[in-house]
């Protein structure tokens, strides 16, 4: 539990050597450091709260009190690109920055992420103040997106080095924070916009997030070389998918296992992100609100209730990240993904039935479990990579694998939107328009099941030579 | 001496977890309150 002697050999405050833990350091200090970063960058999930206010910056108020967009106001479609650009650059930064992250360590990476993410908000605020959309794209999309990518992967390897006995739980805690960031950001953003408008909210958020993430960079520590938790005996031999060897990041891309896992993550995220984006509309269309003669809703789901449903799903998404990743430490990563895919197939296939039964409770329960496995997929993948490719380059390999997330972020929502619209245009009732979508998602998960089933240990010819993997982040 | 260091680490640990736990708990409670609309 307690680290050994420190080795501080000069270098600036950001240098990896300055982050090596001293005697008496408690490894449970590291998860809060990771959470400082992930709770902030998880804000991206709540960015939609800015869309409507951003589309009405030059609006006028009509006689009926309703705001009418000005002639030069930004359209919702053009504002949607802010989120898409941010997710794209998240993937790119994680993929291309991973090797740098391995080299410089967690503190410098977290600080860079803080500067990019916080600075991105400040640049975006100028775009709002001057009404230049390209500046918002550049600020929040490009700079903020790079901050997201670097911040996301920055603590992953460090956490697994501190918790070699429970790597799933350790990364699950951090990635849970990414899922939980929206809970804080959403009400906070609404409150700040109420105080001083969107530009003001961006400035305050940029400053607050920078400071918060820098606290994480300050308290993060890497274990001394060779450190292991008390009572933990590192496995001497590879067992099943869990290797004691290391695979270089460039070599990992040449293995079949990397691309199988890329497909596993892509399919799990595609299915989840597709229905997550449509959750509010789906529940309202499958259970339309019925209003009595007195104007009181007697059955079905209102818009307010649907918003509550989306919030509930976010809780399942967040909780699933910790629960499934921790569970994977006991039942194995491969088995955990087998459950995601097998159970996912059953639940996706049954969701339309809950609509036909008129059972809102079953619909919510099924959807909740589906979203818990969506989050669980994100949180379990770093430990899966560590098992298969070793600890030495797991941060960089994880970064490259996250391109699957970027791809799924484009494919998933497009697939669900397109199929829904096609169904409605073909004359299918709105309540039934999701049936085909759900069956297609179940089909995607079936492919994922097969890919995961095909996972085998990496061939020894891909292993790095000799030096036993030291536990150093 | 060792006890002092250990106590100091425990205090830092509590502060660090409070720093991330309190905002997260606030966010979760706010979300749960909003989610109640689904069951009303």
Short mmCIF file of C-alpha atoms in Angstrom, two decimals:
data_model
loop_
_atom_site.label_atom_id
_atom_site.label_comp_id
_atom_site.label_asym_id
_atom_site.label_seq_id
_atom_site.Cartn_x
_atom_site.Cartn_y
_atom_site.Cartn_z
CA UNK A 1 0.00 0.00 0.00
CA UNK A 2 2.84 2.36 0.81
CA UNK A 3 5.46 3.28 -1.76
CA UNK A 4 9.18 2.88 -1.33
CA UNK A 5 12.01 5.34 -1.65
CA UNK A 6 11.74 8.26 -4.03
CA UNK A 7 14.17 8.92 -6.83
CA UNK A 8 14.11 12.60 -7.63
CA UNK A 9 16.85 13.44 -10.06
CA UNK A 10 16.37 17.03 -11.11
CA UNK A 11 14.28 18.28 -14.00
CA UNK A 12 11.44 20.73 -13.90
CA UNK A 13 8.25 20.38 -11.93
CA UNK A 14 6.63 18.68 -14.91
CA UNK A 15 9.37 16.06 -15.29
CA UNK A 16 8.47 12.44 -14.73
CA UNK A 17 11.24 12.15 -12.11
CA UNK A 18 9.52 14.80 -9.98
CA UNK A 19 6.37 12.70 -9.86
CA UNK A 20 7.93 9.53 -8.46
CA UNK A 21 6.20 8.78 -5.15
CA UNK A 22 8.15 9.23 -1.94
CA UNK A 23 8.06 6.99 1.13
CA UNK A 24 4.67 6.81 2.79
CA UNK A 25 2.72 7.75 -0.29
CA UNK A 26 -0.68 6.07 -0.37
CA UNK A 27 -1.72 4.75 -3.78
CA UNK A 28 -5.34 5.74 -3.11
CA UNK A 29 -4.24 9.35 -3.75
CA UNK A 30 -3.95 8.55 -7.45
CA UNK A 31 -7.62 7.87 -8.30
CA UNK A 32 -8.69 11.37 -7.11
CA UNK A 33 -5.91 12.84 -9.27
CA UNK A 34 -7.30 10.98 -12.26
CA UNK A 35 -10.84 11.99 -11.34
CA UNK A 36 -9.82 15.67 -11.26
CA UNK A 37 -9.10 15.34 -14.97
CA UNK A 38 -11.89 12.99 -16.03
CA UNK A 39 -14.64 14.83 -14.14
CA UNK A 40 -13.70 17.97 -16.10
CA UNK A 41 -13.35 16.51 -19.57
CA UNK A 42 -16.58 14.54 -19.06
CA UNK A 43 -18.21 17.94 -19.59
CA UNK A 44 -18.26 17.10 -23.29
CA UNK A 45 -21.31 14.88 -22.71
CA UNK A 46 -23.22 17.94 -21.47
CA UNK A 47 -22.21 20.27 -24.28
CA UNK A 48 -25.69 20.07 -25.82
CA UNK A 49 -26.97 22.43 -23.09
CA UNK A 50 -25.17 25.23 -24.97
CA UNK A 51 -26.73 24.49 -28.37
CA UNK A 52 -30.01 26.33 -27.97
CA UNK A 53 -28.53 29.44 -26.27
CA UNK A 54 -25.80 29.55 -28.93
CA UNK A 55 -28.45 29.45 -31.66
CA UNK A 56 -30.26 32.46 -30.15
CA UNK A 57 -27.40 34.89 -29.47
CA UNK A 58 -28.92 37.58 -31.71
CA UNK A 59 -32.55 36.56 -31.21
CA UNK A 60 -35.43 38.95 -30.75
CA UNK A 61 -38.41 38.30 -28.53
CA UNK A 62 -41.73 38.11 -30.35
CA UNK A 63 -45.05 39.46 -29.13
CA UNK A 64 -45.93 36.05 -27.69
CA UNK A 65 -42.72 36.06 -25.65
CA UNK A 66 -41.06 33.40 -27.81
CA UNK A 67 -37.48 34.07 -28.95
CA UNK A 68 -37.03 34.34 -32.72
CA UNK A 69 -33.52 33.62 -34.10
CA UNK A 70 -31.77 36.59 -35.72
CA UNK A 71 -30.85 36.52 -39.42
CA UNK A 72 -27.16 35.82 -38.64
CA UNK A 73 -27.80 33.41 -35.77
CA UNK A 74 -26.08 30.02 -36.02
CA UNK A 75 -28.19 27.01 -36.98
CA UNK A 76 -28.44 23.98 -34.69
CA UNK A 77 -26.95 21.87 -37.50
CA UNK A 78 -23.83 24.07 -37.71
CA UNK A 79 -23.54 24.04 -33.91
CA UNK A 80 -23.68 20.23 -33.90
CA UNK A 81 -20.26 20.28 -35.55
CA UNK A 82 -18.67 21.66 -32.37
CA UNK A 83 -19.27 18.37 -30.54
CA UNK A 84 -18.33 16.28 -33.59
CA UNK A 85 -15.03 18.13 -34.09
CA UNK A 86 -14.22 17.75 -30.38
CA UNK A 87 -14.79 13.98 -30.52
CA UNK A 88 -12.76 13.72 -33.73
CA UNK A 89 -9.81 15.54 -32.17
CA UNK A 90 -10.21 13.51 -28.99
CA UNK A 91 -9.53 10.40 -31.06
CA UNK A 92 -6.69 11.99 -33.02
CA UNK A 93 -4.95 13.41 -29.94
CA UNK A 94 -5.26 10.10 -28.10
CA UNK A 95 -3.95 8.20 -31.12
CA UNK A 96 -1.04 10.46 -32.01
CA UNK A 97 -0.27 11.77 -28.52
CA UNK A 98 -0.11 8.37 -26.85
CA UNK A 99 3.60 7.84 -27.45
CA UNK A 100 4.37 11.33 -26.10
CA UNK A 101 2.27 10.55 -23.03
CA UNK A 102 4.36 7.42 -22.43
CA UNK A 103 7.54 9.50 -22.68
CA UNK A 104 6.71 12.51 -20.51
CA UNK A 105 4.51 10.87 -17.86
CA UNK A 106 1.17 11.80 -16.36
CA UNK A 107 1.86 15.24 -14.85
CA UNK A 108 3.00 16.98 -18.01
CA UNK A 109 0.20 15.31 -19.95
CA UNK A 110 -2.45 16.37 -17.44
CA UNK A 111 -1.08 19.92 -17.45
CA UNK A 112 -1.14 20.01 -21.26
CA UNK A 113 -4.70 18.68 -21.21
CA UNK A 114 -5.68 21.36 -18.67
CA UNK A 115 -4.16 24.13 -20.81
CA UNK A 116 -5.81 22.85 -23.98
CA UNK A 117 -9.22 22.12 -22.48
CA UNK A 118 -9.39 25.28 -20.34
CA UNK A 119 -7.80 27.39 -23.06
CA UNK A 120 -10.20 25.95 -25.61
CA UNK A 121 -13.11 27.31 -23.59
CA UNK A 122 -11.49 30.77 -23.48
CA UNK A 123 -10.93 30.79 -27.27
CA UNK A 124 -14.51 29.60 -27.77
CA UNK A 125 -15.76 32.42 -25.54
CA UNK A 126 -14.06 34.91 -27.89
CA UNK A 127 -15.82 33.22 -30.78
CA UNK A 128 -19.14 33.74 -29.00
CA UNK A 129 -18.37 37.34 -28.05
CA UNK A 130 -17.29 38.23 -31.61
CA UNK A 131 -19.86 35.90 -33.16
CA UNK A 132 -17.25 33.96 -35.14
CA UNK A 133 -18.27 30.31 -35.33
CA UNK A 134 -14.88 29.20 -36.67
CA UNK A 135 -13.31 30.40 -33.42
CA UNK A 136 -15.74 28.23 -31.46
CA UNK A 137 -14.85 25.28 -33.69
CA UNK A 138 -11.16 26.01 -33.13
CA UNK A 139 -11.50 26.63 -29.40
CA UNK A 140 -13.84 23.98 -28.11
CA UNK A 141 -13.57 21.60 -31.08
CA UNK A 142 -9.86 21.50 -31.96
CA UNK A 143 -8.06 22.71 -28.81
CA UNK A 144 -10.65 21.36 -26.40
CA UNK A 145 -10.81 18.08 -28.31
CA UNK A 146 -7.03 17.65 -28.06
CA UNK A 147 -7.30 18.36 -24.32
CA UNK A 148 -10.00 15.71 -24.10
CA UNK A 149 -7.86 13.10 -25.84
CA UNK A 150 -4.71 13.74 -23.81
CA UNK A 151 -6.67 14.05 -20.57
CA UNK A 152 -8.53 10.82 -21.20
CA UNK A 153 -5.42 8.66 -21.61
CA UNK A 154 -3.15 10.56 -19.18
CA UNK A 155 -3.87 8.61 -15.96
CA UNK A 156 -4.67 5.19 -17.42
CA UNK A 157 -1.22 3.59 -17.30
CA UNK A 158 -0.34 5.27 -14.00
CA UNK A 159 -3.46 3.83 -12.37
CA UNK A 160 -2.74 0.34 -13.65
CA UNK A 161 0.85 0.57 -12.42
CA UNK A 162 -0.39 1.48 -8.92
CA UNK A 163 -3.08 -1.21 -8.95
CA UNK A 164 -1.58 -4.23 -10.76
CA UNK A 165 -3.77 -6.38 -8.51
CA UNK A 166 -6.99 -4.66 -9.64
CA UNK A 167 -6.33 -2.77 -12.90
CA UNK A 168 -9.97 -2.92 -14.01
CA UNK A 169 -11.23 -1.28 -10.85
CA UNK A 170 -8.51 1.39 -10.99
CA UNK A 171 -9.21 2.53 -14.54
CA UNK A 172 -12.94 2.03 -13.97
CA UNK A 173 -12.81 4.68 -11.25
CA UNK A 174 -11.21 7.26 -13.54
CA UNK A 175 -13.34 6.51 -16.56
CA UNK A 176 -16.41 6.57 -14.30
CA UNK A 177 -15.47 10.20 -13.70
CA UNK A 178 -15.67 10.87 -17.41
CA UNK A 179 -19.22 9.54 -17.36
CA UNK A 180 -20.04 11.61 -14.27
CA UNK A 181 -18.61 14.90 -15.52
CA UNK A 182 -21.83 15.75 -17.31
CA UNK A 183 -23.83 15.61 -14.06
CA UNK A 184 -21.78 18.49 -12.74
CA UNK A 185 -21.34 20.38 -16.00
CA UNK A 186 -24.97 20.42 -17.04
CA UNK A 187 -26.54 22.26 -14.06
CA UNK A 188 -23.38 24.36 -13.58
CA UNK A 189 -23.45 25.54 -17.21
CA UNK A 190 -27.15 26.41 -17.05
CA UNK A 191 -26.57 28.38 -13.85
CA UNK A 192 -23.59 30.28 -15.31
CA UNK A 193 -25.44 31.10 -18.54
CA UNK A 194 -28.29 32.48 -16.41
CA UNK A 195 -25.81 34.75 -14.65
CA UNK A 196 -23.95 36.20 -17.62
CA UNK A 197 -24.65 34.45 -20.92
CA UNK A 198 -22.77 31.86 -22.93
CA UNK A 199 -19.45 33.73 -23.34
CA UNK A 200 -19.32 34.36 -19.58
CA UNK A 201 -20.07 30.69 -18.88
CA UNK A 202 -17.29 29.60 -21.23
CA UNK A 203 -14.74 31.89 -19.52
CA UNK A 204 -15.66 30.72 -16.02
CA UNK A 205 -15.71 27.05 -17.05
CA UNK A 206 -12.34 27.44 -18.80
CA UNK A 207 -10.75 28.89 -15.67
CA UNK A 208 -12.40 26.46 -13.24
CA UNK A 209 -11.57 23.40 -15.34
CA UNK A 210 -7.96 24.52 -15.77
CA UNK A 211 -7.49 24.91 -12.02
CA UNK A 212 -9.29 21.66 -11.20
CA UNK A 213 -7.26 19.65 -13.70
CA UNK A 214 -4.02 21.23 -12.47
CA UNK A 215 -4.84 19.99 -8.97
CA UNK A 216 -4.88 16.52 -10.49
CA UNK A 217 -1.53 17.17 -12.18
CA UNK A 218 -0.12 18.34 -8.83
CA UNK A 219 -1.13 15.35 -6.74
CA UNK A 220 -0.51 12.59 -9.30
CA UNK A 221 2.46 10.31 -8.60
CA UNK A 222 4.03 7.38 -10.37
CA UNK A 223 5.33 4.39 -8.38
CA UNK A 224 9.09 3.90 -7.94
CA UNK A 225 10.67 1.38 -10.29
CA UNK A 226 9.89 -2.16 -9.26
CA UNK A 227 7.22 -1.15 -6.72
CA UNK A 228 4.45 -3.63 -6.03
CA UNK A 229 1.59 -3.54 -3.52
CA UNK A 230 2.13 -5.37 -0.26
CA UNK A 231 1.23 -9.03 -0.57
CA UNK A 232 0.92 -8.90 -4.34
CA UNK A 233 2.98 -11.41 -6.29
CA UNK A 234 3.34 -10.58 -9.97
CA UNK A 235 2.59 -13.55 -12.22
CA UNK A 236 5.76 -15.19 -13.49
CA UNK A 237 4.18 -16.82 -16.52
CA UNK A 238 1.58 -15.81 -19.06
CA UNK A 239 -1.80 -17.38 -18.41
CA UNK A 240 -4.54 -17.42 -21.01
CA UNK A 241 -4.87 -13.93 -22.50
CA UNK A 242 -2.87 -12.35 -19.67
CA UNK A 243 0.73 -11.89 -20.74
CA UNK A 244 3.82 -11.14 -18.70
CA UNK A 245 5.57 -9.82 -21.83
CA UNK A 246 5.25 -6.39 -23.45
CA UNK A 247 4.38 -5.44 -26.99
CA UNK A 248 5.63 -2.15 -28.46
CA UNK A 249 2.91 0.26 -29.53
CA UNK A 250 3.99 0.19 -33.18
CA UNK A 251 4.16 -3.59 -33.14
CA UNK A 252 0.73 -3.85 -31.50
CA UNK A 253 -0.86 -2.37 -34.60
CA UNK A 254 0.52 -5.27 -36.61
CA UNK A 255 -1.26 -7.84 -34.47
CA UNK A 256 -4.66 -9.35 -35.17
CA UNK A 257 -5.53 -8.86 -31.49
CA UNK A 258 -5.36 -5.05 -31.76
CA UNK A 259 -7.82 -4.97 -34.63
CA UNK A 260 -10.11 -7.50 -32.98
CA UNK A 261 -10.25 -5.29 -29.90
CA UNK A 262 -10.71 -2.22 -32.14
CA UNK A 263 -13.76 -3.97 -33.62
CA UNK A 264 -15.02 -5.03 -30.18
CA UNK A 265 -14.87 -1.45 -28.87
CA UNK A 266 -16.27 0.01 -32.09
CA UNK A 267 -19.31 -2.30 -32.11
CA UNK A 268 -20.03 -1.95 -28.40
CA UNK A 269 -19.85 1.85 -28.63
CA UNK A 270 -21.75 2.06 -31.93
CA UNK A 271 -24.71 0.21 -30.46
CA UNK A 272 -24.72 2.20 -27.21
CA UNK A 273 -24.04 5.68 -28.57
CA UNK A 274 -26.65 5.22 -31.29
CA UNK A 275 -29.50 4.60 -28.90
CA UNK A 276 -28.18 7.00 -26.24
CA UNK A 277 -28.53 9.94 -28.60
CA UNK A 278 -32.12 8.95 -29.42
CA UNK A 279 -33.18 7.89 -25.92
CA UNK A 280 -35.37 10.91 -25.16
CA UNK A 281 -37.20 10.80 -28.48
CA UNK A 282 -37.49 7.01 -28.39
CA UNK A 283 -39.22 6.79 -25.01
CA UNK A 284 -41.64 9.58 -25.95
CA UNK A 285 -42.52 7.95 -29.26
CA UNK A 286 -42.79 4.42 -27.88
CA UNK A 287 -44.88 5.58 -24.91
CA UNK A 288 -46.72 8.70 -26.19
CA UNK A 289 -48.17 10.91 -23.46
CA UNK A 290 -51.95 10.68 -23.16
CA UNK A 291 -53.64 13.81 -21.85
CA UNK A 292 -57.08 13.64 -20.24
CA UNK A 293 -59.94 16.12 -20.78
CA UNK A 294 -58.73 18.13 -17.77
CA UNK A 295 -55.31 18.57 -19.38
CA UNK A 296 -53.60 16.20 -16.96
CA UNK A 297 -51.28 13.55 -18.43
CA UNK A 298 -52.81 10.17 -17.56
CA UNK A 299 -50.35 7.82 -19.28
CA UNK A 300 -47.15 7.73 -21.31
CA UNK A 301 -44.02 9.82 -21.06
CA UNK A 302 -43.84 13.64 -21.19
CA UNK A 303 -40.83 15.65 -22.38
CA UNK A 304 -39.88 16.42 -18.75
CA UNK A 305 -40.08 12.74 -17.82
CA UNK A 306 -37.98 11.88 -20.90
CA UNK A 307 -35.30 14.32 -19.72
CA UNK A 308 -35.33 12.53 -16.37
CA UNK A 309 -34.95 9.23 -18.24
CA UNK A 310 -31.86 10.51 -20.04
CA UNK A 311 -30.38 11.57 -16.69
CA UNK A 312 -31.09 8.14 -15.29
CA UNK A 313 -29.35 6.52 -18.26
CA UNK A 314 -26.30 8.68 -17.59
CA UNK A 315 -26.23 7.30 -14.06
CA UNK A 316 -26.29 3.74 -15.41
CA UNK A 317 -23.59 4.71 -17.93
CA UNK A 318 -21.42 6.05 -15.11
CA UNK A 319 -22.13 3.25 -12.62
CA UNK A 320 -21.50 0.62 -15.29
CA UNK A 321 -18.02 1.96 -15.82
CA UNK A 322 -17.02 1.18 -12.25
CA UNK A 323 -19.13 -1.95 -11.78
CA UNK A 324 -18.18 -3.82 -14.96
CA UNK A 325 -14.50 -2.82 -14.93
CA UNK A 326 -14.20 -3.95 -11.30
CA UNK A 327 -16.07 -7.16 -12.06
CA UNK A 328 -13.65 -7.87 -14.91
CA UNK A 329 -10.82 -8.18 -12.36
CA UNK A 330 -12.55 -11.31 -11.05
CA UNK A 331 -14.18 -12.89 -14.11
CA UNK A 332 -11.67 -11.78 -16.79
CA UNK A 333 -11.95 -9.17 -19.56
CA UNK A 334 -12.92 -11.60 -22.29
CA UNK A 335 -15.77 -13.01 -20.21
CA UNK A 336 -16.92 -9.49 -19.32
CA UNK A 337 -17.21 -8.58 -23.00
CA UNK A 338 -18.95 -11.91 -23.67
CA UNK A 339 -21.60 -10.80 -21.16
CA UNK A 340 -21.85 -7.34 -22.79
CA UNK A 341 -22.49 -8.85 -26.19
CA UNK A 342 -24.66 -11.86 -25.22
CA UNK A 343 -26.82 -9.96 -22.74
CA UNK A 344 -26.85 -6.95 -25.06
CA UNK A 345 -28.25 -9.03 -27.94
CA UNK A 346 -31.10 -10.27 -25.73
CA UNK A 347 -31.91 -6.83 -24.29
CA UNK A 348 -31.79 -4.95 -27.63
CA UNK A 349 -34.05 -7.60 -29.14
CA UNK A 350 -36.51 -7.33 -26.25
CA UNK A 351 -36.77 -3.52 -26.11
CA UNK A 352 -39.43 -3.36 -28.88
CA UNK A 353 -41.44 -5.96 -26.94
CA UNK A 354 -41.50 -3.71 -23.87
CA UNK A 355 -43.05 -1.03 -26.07
CA UNK A 356 -45.70 -3.44 -27.33
CA UNK A 357 -46.40 -4.49 -23.74
CA UNK A 358 -46.64 -0.85 -22.69
CA UNK A 359 -44.20 -1.52 -19.85
CA UNK A 360 -42.24 1.66 -19.14
CA UNK A 361 -40.53 0.06 -16.13
CA UNK A 362 -39.15 -2.84 -18.19
CA UNK A 363 -38.10 -0.42 -20.94
CA UNK A 364 -36.19 1.70 -18.42
CA UNK A 365 -34.57 -1.34 -16.76
CA UNK A 366 -33.48 -2.87 -20.08
CA UNK A 367 -32.18 0.43 -21.35
CA UNK A 368 -30.35 1.06 -18.08
CA UNK A 369 -28.53 -2.28 -18.28
CA UNK A 370 -27.66 -1.63 -21.94
CA UNK A 371 -26.14 1.75 -21.04
CA UNK A 372 -24.27 0.27 -18.08
CA UNK A 373 -22.59 -2.12 -20.53
CA UNK A 374 -21.87 0.74 -22.94
CA UNK A 375 -19.97 2.55 -20.18
CA UNK A 376 -18.48 -0.72 -18.98
CA UNK A 377 -17.00 -1.29 -22.43
CA UNK A 378 -15.04 1.95 -22.22
CA UNK A 379 -13.80 1.26 -18.72
CA UNK A 380 -12.81 -2.36 -19.22
CA UNK A 381 -10.81 -1.91 -22.43
CA UNK A 382 -7.60 -0.45 -20.85
CA UNK A 383 -7.23 -3.48 -18.58
CA UNK A 384 -8.01 -5.78 -21.53
CA UNK A 385 -5.16 -4.10 -23.46
CA UNK A 386 -2.84 -4.50 -20.47
CA UNK A 387 -3.68 -8.20 -20.29
CA UNK A 388 -3.00 -8.75 -23.99
CA UNK A 389 -0.12 -6.33 -24.72
CA UNK A 390 1.50 -5.82 -21.29
CA UNK A 391 1.81 -2.66 -19.20
CA UNK A 392 4.75 -0.89 -20.85
CA UNK A 393 2.98 0.76 -23.78
CA UNK A 394 -0.60 0.33 -22.69
CA UNK A 395 -1.25 4.10 -22.59
CA UNK A 396 -0.17 4.62 -26.17
CA UNK A 397 -1.96 1.49 -27.40
CA UNK A 398 -5.11 2.62 -25.61
CA UNK A 399 -4.81 6.00 -27.30
CA UNK A 400 -4.69 4.41 -30.74
CA UNK A 401 -7.60 2.13 -29.94
CA UNK A 402 -9.74 5.15 -29.09
CA UNK A 403 -10.01 5.93 -32.81
CA UNK A 404 -12.70 3.23 -32.63
CA UNK A 405 -14.68 5.60 -30.39
CA UNK A 406 -14.37 8.45 -32.89
CA UNK A 407 -15.55 6.17 -35.70
CA UNK A 408 -18.43 4.83 -33.62
CA UNK A 409 -19.40 8.39 -32.67
CA UNK A 410 -20.08 9.07 -36.34
CA UNK A 411 -21.55 5.70 -37.36
CA UNK A 412 -23.80 4.99 -34.37
CA UNK A 413 -26.02 8.10 -34.35
CA UNK A 414 -26.11 8.24 -38.18
CA UNK A 415 -27.26 4.62 -38.35
CA UNK A 416 -30.05 5.10 -35.81
CA UNK A 417 -31.23 8.41 -37.30
CA UNK A 418 -31.20 7.08 -40.85
CA UNK A 419 -33.06 3.86 -40.07
CA UNK A 420 -35.68 5.70 -37.99
CA UNK A 421 -36.31 8.23 -40.74
CA UNK A 422 -36.45 5.51 -43.39
CA UNK A 423 -39.03 3.60 -41.35
CA UNK A 424 -41.22 6.66 -40.80
CA UNK A 425 -40.97 7.64 -44.49
CA UNK A 426 -42.04 4.09 -45.36
CA UNK A 427 -45.24 4.54 -43.37
CA UNK A 428 -44.25 2.73 -40.16
CA UNK A 429 -45.84 4.19 -37.00
CA UNK A 430 -43.43 6.23 -34.85
CA UNK A 431 -43.90 3.85 -31.92
CA UNK A 432 -42.68 0.97 -34.09
CA UNK A 433 -39.97 2.85 -36.00
CA UNK A 434 -37.23 1.65 -33.64
CA UNK A 435 -37.92 -2.08 -33.93
CA UNK A 436 -35.64 -2.61 -36.93
CA UNK A 437 -32.98 -0.36 -35.37
CA UNK A 438 -32.90 -2.49 -32.24
CA UNK A 439 -32.60 -5.71 -34.24
CA UNK A 440 -29.73 -4.22 -36.27
CA UNK A 441 -27.98 -3.18 -33.06
CA UNK A 442 -28.42 -6.73 -31.77
CA UNK A 443 -26.84 -7.94 -35.03
CA UNK A 444 -23.85 -5.62 -34.51
CA UNK A 445 -23.39 -7.04 -31.03
CA UNK A 446 -23.49 -10.56 -32.47
CA UNK A 447 -20.53 -9.62 -34.70
CA UNK A 448 -18.79 -8.18 -31.63
CA UNK A 449 -19.39 -11.45 -29.79
CA UNK A 450 -17.63 -13.36 -32.57
CA UNK A 451 -14.68 -10.92 -32.65
CA UNK A 452 -14.26 -11.20 -28.89
CA UNK A 453 -14.53 -14.97 -29.10
CA UNK A 454 -11.64 -14.96 -31.62
CA UNK A 455 -9.25 -13.30 -29.16
CA UNK A 456 -6.11 -15.34 -28.57
CA UNK A 457 -2.80 -14.46 -26.87
CA UNK A 458 -0.40 -12.38 -28.99
CA UNK A 459 2.23 -14.45 -30.77
CA UNK A 460 5.64 -14.33 -29.09
CA UNK A 461 7.30 -12.89 -32.20
CA UNK A 462 5.55 -9.58 -31.39
CA UNK A 463 6.91 -9.45 -27.84
CA UNK A 464 9.62 -6.98 -26.86
CA UNK A 465 12.91 -8.40 -25.82
CA UNK A 466 13.71 -9.39 -22.34
CA UNK A 467 13.63 -6.74 -19.61
CA UNK A 468 10.89 -7.90 -17.26
CA UNK A 469 8.16 -5.27 -17.18
CA UNK A 470 8.92 -2.97 -14.27
CA UNK A 471 5.91 -1.45 -12.55
CA UNK A 472 6.66 2.12 -13.51
CA UNK A 473 4.15 4.52 -14.99
CA UNK B 1 7.42 10.65 13.40
CA UNK B 2 6.07 7.85 11.23
CA UNK B 3 2.65 8.34 12.82
CA UNK B 4 2.77 12.03 11.97
CA UNK B 5 3.55 11.29 8.32
CA UNK B 6 0.81 8.70 8.21
CA UNK B 7 -1.72 11.13 9.73
CA UNK B 8 -0.69 13.81 7.26
CA UNK B 9 -1.18 11.38 4.36
CA UNK B 10 -4.60 10.40 5.71
CA UNK B 11 -5.66 14.05 5.84
CA UNK B 12 -4.44 14.59 2.26
CA UNK B 13 -6.31 11.47 1.20
CA UNK B 14 -9.55 12.67 2.78
CA UNK B 15 -9.17 16.13 1.20
CA UNK B 16 -8.41 14.68 -2.23
CA UNK B 17 -11.44 12.39 -2.18
CA UNK B 18 -13.68 15.19 -0.86
CA UNK B 19 -12.43 17.46 -3.65
CA UNK B 20 -13.73 15.08 -6.30
CA UNK B 21 -16.47 13.35 -4.31
CA UNK B 22 -18.50 16.39 -3.25
CA UNK B 23 -19.07 17.82 -6.76
CA UNK B 24 -19.81 14.34 -8.09
CA UNK B 25 -22.31 13.63 -5.30
CA UNK B 26 -23.99 17.00 -5.96
CA UNK B 27 -24.29 16.16 -9.65
CA UNK B 28 -25.70 12.70 -8.96
CA UNK B 29 -28.28 14.02 -6.48
CA UNK B 30 -29.37 16.75 -8.92
CA UNK B 31 -29.74 14.15 -11.68
CA UNK B 32 -31.72 11.79 -9.45
CA UNK B 33 -34.11 14.57 -8.47
CA UNK B 34 -34.69 15.37 -12.16
CA UNK B 35 -35.11 11.66 -12.93
CA UNK B 36 -37.98 11.44 -10.43
CA UNK B 37 -40.17 13.12 -13.08
CA UNK B 38 -40.13 9.79 -14.92
CA UNK B 39 -41.96 8.06 -12.11
CA UNK B 40 -44.50 10.81 -11.28
#
